[in-house]
């Protein structure tokens, strides 16, 4: 079986000039996100400052709007200067939202924390984000009332561990927290409600994203015994997203190696009545059996016929994915994907790279192209070198954006007016010798 000429037919062309990229960014862009002129930059920072101030407000809807605006800002520009100034404040307020907020607020705050880590990049800040966030996220995961909230918490935990984890033990700890969501008996005081398909798919995707950073030999075998068998059972589930997530994770497990740590067979290897050679032989046979079982399941899913109500696009996606997995299991060929980002070619050639690419693309959404072009951490992750911008490229502002900025009803102008009014009030208060405090959003 030869390597297919195009193993990822449905790879998206993520070119900033493409219609899809333009539409995805335009749907999330607001007046707050205009760039180019110095006064516009000043106003953007002012609006971000006010958004942070709004996170202190008692009304949950106000905090939610502020978090949504922060997400837009971090997607539209790499906010290095803002992170340098307000990193600790923004982190603590987001953690406060996770502890006390609604499901929507928790989801938004989780996303902001992930963006904060990606913007800060590896180092002391990212490690502090991880250390400060693990406990609140772990507590929030125990209440599994809302799928979107849980998915956002899992994605956040994945991202902050991916960026801030400095030791394998830290990464494996986060993986264990995820595992407990779908295996509650493995953790103390965890809700025992049956996880939904969406929750299972989110856990598996987040878990495999972190596995891409691990050397198979550094994994603790006691933690992951039986995981291959578990993922194999997920291939038989009705939900297609669960099957695809489990299939890609199994491919990654086989790519990472050290299969005895995932197989569940090494528990009996300490029996003194058997020799080491016998144990190794038994483990090898067991792993070969698991591989054969998974291969048969994958072969079936790669040729599954469409049933009643089956979306053709989803079915084709499943077939293509499992054909790639089958080729990998049978011939050792990993899927090759090819795309363009801002006109620059980008490709992946391993399961680990493909899983990282898809996970970060999903997390960043409309901000993916911007971050791939300008976020140095992602350049290092993927070995990607974007085209250098021409001098003055950042100074170009479209006519539409200029009109939006000049409009007296634009958010930028409203924010600037609020800021100037606030400064005048503070000045007047100082003149009369008192200041009562309290920020307005």
Coordinates of N, CA, C and O in Angstrom, one line a residue, residues 151-221:
X151 N -15.5 21.8 28.3 CA -14.6 21.8 27.2 C -13.6 23.0 27.3 O -12.4 22.8 27.0
X152 N -14.1 24.2 27.7 CA -13.2 25.3 27.8 C -12.2 25.2 28.9 O -11.0 25.5 28.7
X153 N -12.6 24.6 30.0 CA -11.7 24.3 31.1 C -10.6 23.3 30.7 O -9.4 23.5 31.0
X154 N -11.0 22.3 30.0 CA -10.0 21.3 29.5 C -9.0 21.9 28.5 O -7.8 21.7 28.5
X155 N -9.6 22.7 27.6 CA -8.7 23.4 26.6 C -7.7 24.3 27.3 O -6.5 24.4 26.9
X156 N -8.2 25.1 28.3 CA -7.4 26.0 29.0 C -6.3 25.2 29.7 O -5.1 25.6 29.7
X157 N -6.6 24.1 30.4 CA -5.6 23.3 31.1 C -4.6 22.8 30.1 O -3.4 22.7 30.4
X158 N -5.0 22.4 29.0 CA -4.1 21.9 27.9 C -3.1 22.9 27.5 O -1.9 22.7 27.4
X159 N -3.7 24.1 27.2 CA -2.8 25.2 26.7 C -1.8 25.7 27.7 O -0.6 25.8 27.4
X160 N -2.3 25.9 28.9 CA -1.3 26.5 29.9 C -0.3 25.4 30.3 O 0.9 25.8 30.7
X161 N -0.6 24.1 30.2 CA 0.4 23.1 30.5 C 1.3 23.0 29.3 O 2.5 22.8 29.5
X162 N 0.8 23.1 28.1 CA 1.6 23.0 26.9 C 2.7 24.1 26.9 O 3.8 23.9 26.5
X163 N 2.3 25.3 27.4 CA 3.2 26.5 27.3 C 4.0 26.5 28.6 O 5.3 26.7 28.6
X164 N 3.4 26.3 29.8 CA 4.1 26.6 31.0 C 4.7 25.4 31.7 O 5.4 25.5 32.7
X165 N 4.3 24.2 31.3 CA 4.9 23.0 31.9 C 6.4 22.8 31.7 O 6.8 22.8 30.5
X166 N 7.1 22.8 32.7 CA 8.6 22.7 32.6 C 9.1 21.3 32.9 O 10.3 21.0 32.5
X167 N 8.3 20.5 33.6 CA 8.8 19.1 33.9 C 7.7 18.2 33.4 O 6.5 18.5 33.4
X168 N 8.1 16.9 33.0 CA 7.1 15.9 32.6 C 6.1 15.6 33.6 O 4.9 15.4 33.3
X169 N 6.5 15.7 34.9 CA 5.5 15.5 36.0 C 4.4 16.5 36.0 O 3.2 16.1 36.3
X170 N 4.6 17.7 35.6 CA 3.6 18.7 35.6 C 2.6 18.4 34.4 O 1.4 18.5 34.6
X171 N 3.1 18.0 33.3 CA 2.3 17.6 32.2 C 1.4 16.4 32.5 O 0.2 16.4 32.2
X172 N 2.0 15.4 33.1 CA 1.3 14.2 33.4 C 0.2 14.5 34.5 O -0.8 13.8 34.5
X173 N 0.5 15.4 35.4 CA -0.5 15.7 36.4 C -1.8 16.3 35.7 O -2.9 15.9 36.1
X174 N -1.6 17.2 34.8 CA -2.7 17.7 34.0 C -3.4 16.7 33.2 O -4.7 16.6 33.2
X175 N -2.7 15.7 32.7 CA -3.3 14.6 31.9 C -4.2 13.8 32.9 O -5.2 13.3 32.5
X176 N -3.7 13.6 34.1 CA -4.4 12.8 35.0 C -5.7 13.5 35.5 O -6.8 12.8 35.6
X177 N -5.7 14.8 35.6 CA -6.9 15.6 36.0 C -7.9 15.4 34.9 O -9.1 15.3 35.1
X178 N -7.5 15.4 33.6 CA -8.4 15.2 32.5 C -9.0 13.8 32.5 O -10.2 13.6 32.3
X179 N -8.2 12.9 32.8 CA -8.6 11.5 32.8 C -9.7 11.2 33.8 O -10.5 10.4 33.6
X180 N -9.6 11.9 34.9 CA -10.5 11.7 36.0 C -11.9 12.2 35.6 O -12.9 11.8 36.2
X181 N -12.0 13.1 34.6 CA -13.3 13.6 34.2 C -14.2 12.5 33.6 O -15.4 12.4 33.8
X182 N -13.5 11.6 32.9 CA -14.3 10.5 32.2 C -14.1 9.2 33.0 O -14.7 8.2 32.7
X183 N -13.2 9.2 34.0 CA -13.0 8.0 34.8 C -13.0 8.5 36.3 O -12.0 8.5 37.0
X184 N -14.2 8.9 36.8 CA -14.3 9.6 38.1 C -13.8 8.7 39.2 O -13.4 9.3 40.3
X185 N -13.9 7.4 39.1 CA -13.5 6.5 40.2 C -12.0 6.7 40.5 O -11.5 6.3 41.5
X186 N -11.2 7.3 39.5 CA -9.8 7.4 39.7 C -9.4 8.6 40.5 O -8.3 8.8 40.9
X187 N -10.4 9.5 40.8 CA -10.1 10.7 41.6 C -11.0 10.9 42.7 O -12.1 10.4 42.7
X188 N -10.6 11.5 43.8 CA -11.4 11.7 45.0 C -12.5 12.8 44.8 O -12.2 13.8 44.1
X189 N -13.6 12.5 45.3 CA -14.7 13.5 45.3 C -15.1 14.1 44.0 O -15.3 15.3 43.8
X190 N -15.1 13.2 43.0 CA -15.4 13.6 41.6 C -16.8 13.2 41.3 O -17.2 12.1 41.7
X191 N -17.6 14.1 40.7 CA -19.0 13.7 40.3 C -19.0 12.4 39.5 O -18.1 12.2 38.7
X192 N -20.0 11.6 39.7 CA -20.0 10.3 39.1 C -21.0 10.2 38.0 O -21.3 9.1 37.5
X193 N -21.6 11.3 37.5 CA -22.5 11.3 36.4 C -21.9 10.8 35.2 O -20.7 11.1 34.9
X194 N -22.6 10.1 34.3 CA -22.0 9.5 33.1 C -21.6 10.7 32.2 O -22.4 11.5 31.9
X195 N -20.4 10.7 31.7 CA -20.0 11.8 30.8 C -20.7 11.7 29.5 O -20.9 10.6 29.0
X196 N -21.0 12.9 28.9 CA -21.6 12.9 27.6 C -20.6 12.7 26.5 O -19.4 12.8 26.7
X197 N -21.0 12.4 25.3 CA -20.1 12.2 24.2 C -19.2 13.4 23.9 O -18.0 13.3 23.7
X198 N -19.8 14.6 24.0 CA -19.1 15.8 23.8 C -18.0 16.0 24.9 O -16.8 16.4 24.6
X199 N -18.3 15.6 26.1 CA -17.3 15.7 27.2 C -16.1 14.6 27.0 O -15.0 15.0 27.1
X200 N -16.5 13.4 26.5 CA -15.5 12.4 26.2 C -14.6 12.9 25.1 O -13.4 12.8 25.2
X201 N -15.2 13.4 24.0 CA -14.4 13.9 22.9 C -13.4 15.0 23.4 O -12.2 15.0 22.9
X202 N -13.9 15.9 24.2 CA -13.1 17.0 24.7 C -11.9 16.5 25.5 O -10.8 17.0 25.4
X203 N -12.2 15.6 26.4 CA -11.1 15.0 27.2 C -10.1 14.3 26.4 O -8.8 14.5 26.6
X204 N -10.5 13.4 25.5 CA -9.6 12.7 24.7 C -8.7 13.6 23.8 O -7.5 13.4 23.7
X205 N -9.3 14.6 23.2 CA -8.6 15.6 22.4 C -7.5 16.4 23.2 O -6.4 16.5 22.8
X206 N -7.9 16.8 24.4 CA -7.0 17.6 25.3 C -5.9 16.7 25.8 O -4.7 17.1 25.9
X207 N -6.3 15.5 26.2 CA -5.3 14.5 26.7 C -4.2 14.2 25.6 O -3.0 14.2 25.9
X208 N -4.7 14.0 24.4 CA -3.7 13.6 23.3 C -2.9 14.8 22.9 O -1.7 14.7 22.6
X209 N -3.4 16.0 23.0 CA -2.6 17.2 22.8 C -1.4 17.3 23.7 O -0.3 17.6 23.3
X210 N -1.6 17.0 25.0 CA -0.5 17.0 25.9 C 0.4 15.8 25.7 O 1.6 15.9 25.9
X211 N -0.1 14.7 25.3 CA 0.7 13.5 25.0 C 1.7 13.8 23.9 O 2.8 13.2 23.9
X212 N 1.4 14.7 23.0 CA 2.3 15.1 21.9 C 3.6 15.7 22.4 O 4.6 15.7 21.7
X213 N 3.6 16.1 23.7 CA 4.8 16.8 24.3 C 5.6 15.8 25.1 O 6.7 16.1 25.6
X214 N 5.1 14.6 25.3 CA 5.7 13.6 26.2 C 6.6 12.6 25.4 O 6.2 12.0 24.4
X215 N 7.7 12.2 26.0 CA 8.5 11.1 25.6 C 7.9 9.9 26.2 O 7.6 9.8 27.4
X216 N 7.6 8.8 25.4 CA 7.0 7.6 26.0 C 7.6 7.0 27.2 O 7.0 6.5 28.1
X217 N 8.9 7.2 27.2 CA 9.7 6.5 28.3 C 9.6 7.3 29.6 O 9.9 6.8 30.7
X218 N 9.1 8.6 29.6 CA 9.0 9.3 30.8 C 7.6 9.1 31.5 O 7.4 9.6 32.6
X219 N 6.7 8.5 30.8 CA 5.4 8.3 31.3 C 5.4 7.3 32.5 O 6.1 6.3 32.5
X220 N 4.5 7.6 33.5 CA 4.4 6.7 34.6 C 3.4 5.5 34.2 O 2.3 5.7 33.9
X221 N 3.9 4.3 34.1 CA 3.1 3.2 33.6 C 1.9 2.9 34.5 O 0.9 2.4 34.0

